Short mmCIF file of C-alpha atoms in Angstrom, two decimals:
data_model
loop_
_atom_site.label_atom_id
_atom_site.label_comp_id
_atom_site.label_asym_id
_atom_site.label_seq_id
_atom_site.Cartn_x
_atom_site.Cartn_y
_atom_site.Cartn_z
CA UNK Y 106 3.69 5.65 14.68
CA UNK Y 107 1.07 5.22 17.21
CA UNK Y 108 -0.04 1.33 17.54
CA UNK Y 109 -3.74 1.84 17.22
CA UNK Y 110 -2.61 3.50 13.82
CA UNK Y 111 -0.43 0.20 12.94
CA UNK Y 112 -2.87 -2.33 14.04
CA UNK Y 113 -5.58 -0.18 11.74
CA UNK Y 114 -3.61 0.41 8.82
CA UNK Y 115 -1.38 -2.57 7.83
CA UNK Y 116 -3.48 -5.14 6.14
CA UNK Y 117 -3.47 -6.31 2.88
CA UNK Y 118 -6.76 -7.51 1.10
CA UNK Y 119 -6.59 -9.97 -1.43
CA UNK Y 120 -8.84 -12.85 -2.29
CA UNK Y 121 -6.67 -14.91 -0.02
CA UNK Y 122 -7.75 -13.34 3.03
CA UNK Y 123 -6.59 -10.52 5.56
CA UNK Y 124 -3.29 -10.37 6.77
CA UNK Y 125 -2.44 -8.08 9.84
CA UNK Y 126 0.57 -7.01 11.73
CA UNK Y 127 1.11 -8.56 15.00
CA UNK Y 128 0.27 -5.90 17.48
CA UNK Y 129 3.06 -7.22 19.89
CA UNK Y 130 5.60 -6.20 17.46
CA UNK Y 131 7.95 -3.21 18.70
CA UNK Y 132 9.75 -0.48 16.74
CA UNK Y 133 11.07 2.87 17.37
CA UNK Y 134 9.25 5.66 16.07
CA UNK Y 135 9.80 7.37 12.78
CA UNK Y 136 10.79 10.50 14.97
CA UNK Y 137 13.37 8.45 16.67
CA UNK Y 138 14.86 7.46 13.36
CA UNK Y 139 15.10 10.86 11.36
CA UNK Y 140 16.52 13.96 12.07
CA UNK Y 141 13.85 17.10 12.85
CA UNK Y 142 14.80 18.70 9.25
CA UNK Y 143 14.63 15.56 7.11
CA UNK Y 144 10.97 14.38 8.76
CA UNK Y 145 7.98 15.46 6.87
CA UNK Y 146 4.53 14.37 7.20
CA UNK Y 147 3.03 12.85 4.16
CA UNK Y 148 -0.19 14.68 4.62
CA UNK Y 149 1.65 18.30 4.15
CA UNK Y 150 2.42 17.33 0.39
CA UNK Y 151 -0.09 19.04 -1.95
CA UNK Y 152 -2.56 16.87 -3.99
CA UNK Y 153 -0.16 17.16 -7.09
CA UNK Y 154 3.13 16.00 -5.21
CA UNK Y 155 1.26 12.93 -4.09
CA UNK Y 156 0.24 12.13 -7.31
CA UNK Y 157 3.60 12.41 -8.45
CA UNK Y 158 5.04 10.01 -5.58
CA UNK Y 159 1.76 7.62 -5.49
CA UNK Y 160 0.98 6.97 -9.24
CA UNK Y 161 4.33 5.09 -10.01
CA UNK Y 162 3.81 3.38 -6.85
CA UNK Y 163 0.18 2.11 -7.78
CA UNK Y 164 1.25 1.41 -11.12
CA UNK Y 165 4.26 -0.99 -10.07
CA UNK Y 166 1.93 -2.66 -7.60
CA UNK Y 167 -0.54 -3.33 -10.66
CA UNK Y 168 2.73 -4.35 -12.81
CA UNK Y 169 3.90 -6.79 -10.20
CA UNK Y 170 0.72 -8.47 -9.12
CA UNK Y 171 0.02 -9.11 -12.80
CA UNK Y 172 3.44 -10.61 -13.60
CA UNK Y 173 3.00 -12.53 -10.21
CA UNK Y 174 6.43 -11.02 -9.06
CA UNK Y 175 6.21 -10.99 -5.48
CA UNK Y 176 9.68 -9.89 -4.45
CA UNK Y 177 8.86 -6.89 -6.67
CA UNK Y 178 5.22 -6.30 -5.68
CA UNK Y 179 6.72 -5.81 -1.84
CA UNK Y 180 9.73 -3.85 -2.67
CA UNK Y 181 8.25 -0.85 -1.00
CA UNK Y 182 6.16 -1.90 1.63
CA UNK Y 183 6.87 -0.72 4.89
CA UNK Y 184 8.91 -2.47 6.98
CA UNK Y 185 6.05 -3.11 9.50
CA UNK Y 186 3.77 -4.13 6.72
CA UNK Y 187 6.21 -6.74 5.63
CA UNK Y 188 6.82 -7.99 9.26
CA UNK Y 189 2.84 -8.88 9.32
CA UNK Y 190 2.57 -10.37 5.77
CA UNK Y 191 1.65 -14.24 5.56
CA UNK Y 192 4.01 -15.40 2.63
CA UNK Y 193 2.08 -18.46 2.03
CA UNK Y 194 -1.21 -16.58 1.78
CA UNK Y 195 0.34 -13.97 -0.37
CA UNK Y 196 2.04 -16.96 -2.63
CA UNK Y 197 -1.74 -18.05 -3.14
CA UNK Y 198 -2.79 -14.79 -4.25
CA UNK Y 199 -0.47 -14.84 -7.06
CA UNK Y 200 -0.94 -18.35 -8.27
CA UNK Y 201 -4.49 -18.50 -8.04
CA UNK Y 202 -6.50 -15.19 -8.07
CA UNK Y 203 -7.73 -14.06 -11.43
CA UNK Y 204 -8.27 -10.60 -10.21
CA UNK Y 205 -5.28 -9.84 -8.90
CA UNK Y 206 -3.38 -11.39 -11.77
CA UNK Y 207 -5.52 -9.49 -14.49
CA UNK Y 208 -5.80 -5.92 -13.23
CA UNK Y 209 -5.95 -3.27 -16.10
CA UNK Y 210 -3.19 -1.12 -15.69
CA UNK Y 211 -6.12 1.69 -16.81
CA UNK Y 212 -7.52 3.13 -13.75
CA UNK Y 213 -9.01 5.98 -12.40
CA UNK Y 214 -7.53 7.69 -9.47
CA UNK Y 215 -10.46 8.96 -6.92
CA UNK Y 216 -8.88 10.95 -4.59
CA UNK Y 217 -6.87 11.18 -1.53
CA UNK Y 218 -7.70 10.92 2.38
CA UNK Y 219 -5.27 12.52 4.46
CA UNK Y 220 -5.33 11.31 8.08
CA UNK Y 221 -2.23 11.29 11.05
CA UNK Y 222 0.95 10.46 9.25
CA UNK Y 223 -0.55 8.96 6.22
CA UNK Y 224 -2.37 9.23 3.40
CA UNK Y 225 -4.81 6.64 1.38
CA UNK Y 226 -5.15 7.12 -2.28
CA UNK Y 227 -8.29 5.73 -3.91
CA UNK Y 228 -8.56 3.86 -7.19
CA UNK Y 229 -11.52 2.54 -9.62
CA UNK Y 230 -10.05 -0.51 -10.80
CA UNK Y 231 -11.10 -3.22 -13.35
CA UNK Y 232 -10.29 -6.45 -14.54
CA UNK Y 233 -8.99 -7.55 -17.85
CA UNK Y 234 -10.93 -10.93 -17.50
CA UNK Y 235 -13.83 -10.22 -15.05
CA UNK Y 236 -16.69 -7.80 -15.53
CA UNK Y 237 -17.21 -4.75 -12.90
CA UNK Y 238 -15.11 -2.76 -10.90
CA UNK Y 239 -13.06 -2.71 -7.39
CA UNK Y 240 -11.95 -0.41 -5.19
CA UNK Y 241 -8.43 -0.15 -5.08
CA UNK Y 242 -6.78 1.42 -1.87
CA UNK Y 243 -3.01 2.06 -1.15
CA UNK Y 244 -1.89 4.03 2.06
CA UNK Y 245 1.44 5.77 1.98
CA UNK Y 246 3.63 7.84 4.76
CA UNK Y 247 7.09 7.99 5.77
CA UNK Y 248 9.35 5.46 7.11
CA UNK Y 249 13.11 6.28 7.66
CA UNK Y 250 13.03 9.25 5.30
CA UNK Y 251 11.38 7.39 2.17
CA UNK Y 252 7.86 7.28 1.49
CA UNK Y 253 6.54 3.55 1.56
CA UNK Y 254 3.20 1.73 1.38
CA UNK Y 255 1.77 1.10 4.49
CA UNK Y 256 -1.08 -0.92 3.28
CA UNK Y 257 -2.86 -1.98 -0.17
CA UNK Y 258 -6.24 -3.68 -1.29
CA UNK Y 259 -8.50 -4.35 -4.04
CA UNK Y 260 -12.04 -4.97 -2.98
#
């Protein structure tokens, strides 16, 4: 993954603030880690295939955010994203944020944006305690042969 995409996409947005991957982190490229026959670009999936992949991942993010289960919340995050997270800030998010602890599990899928090696999945999200709507975003792609989450946000 080129460093420009890595710096631009690896964010976690919360009421607690932005967390960004340190741009000095080095990593081998995905192509180095996978054989040619196992590598597939996520953008090559059809919308139906992407929905089948993304929807359960988004459902889990909402479930574990509501429960405050940090370990389960991050279990499908990419290695790069995990390196860039500030665990203290994430802990504050789970402890103090009314929004991220009260997400309505009924959301509206808005669409996909395909770019490079990643797909951004967009959702209309509501809270069970606050009036209004928020934009949910999850960026997915392949890492070491598995679909992983490269960014997640509610804003």
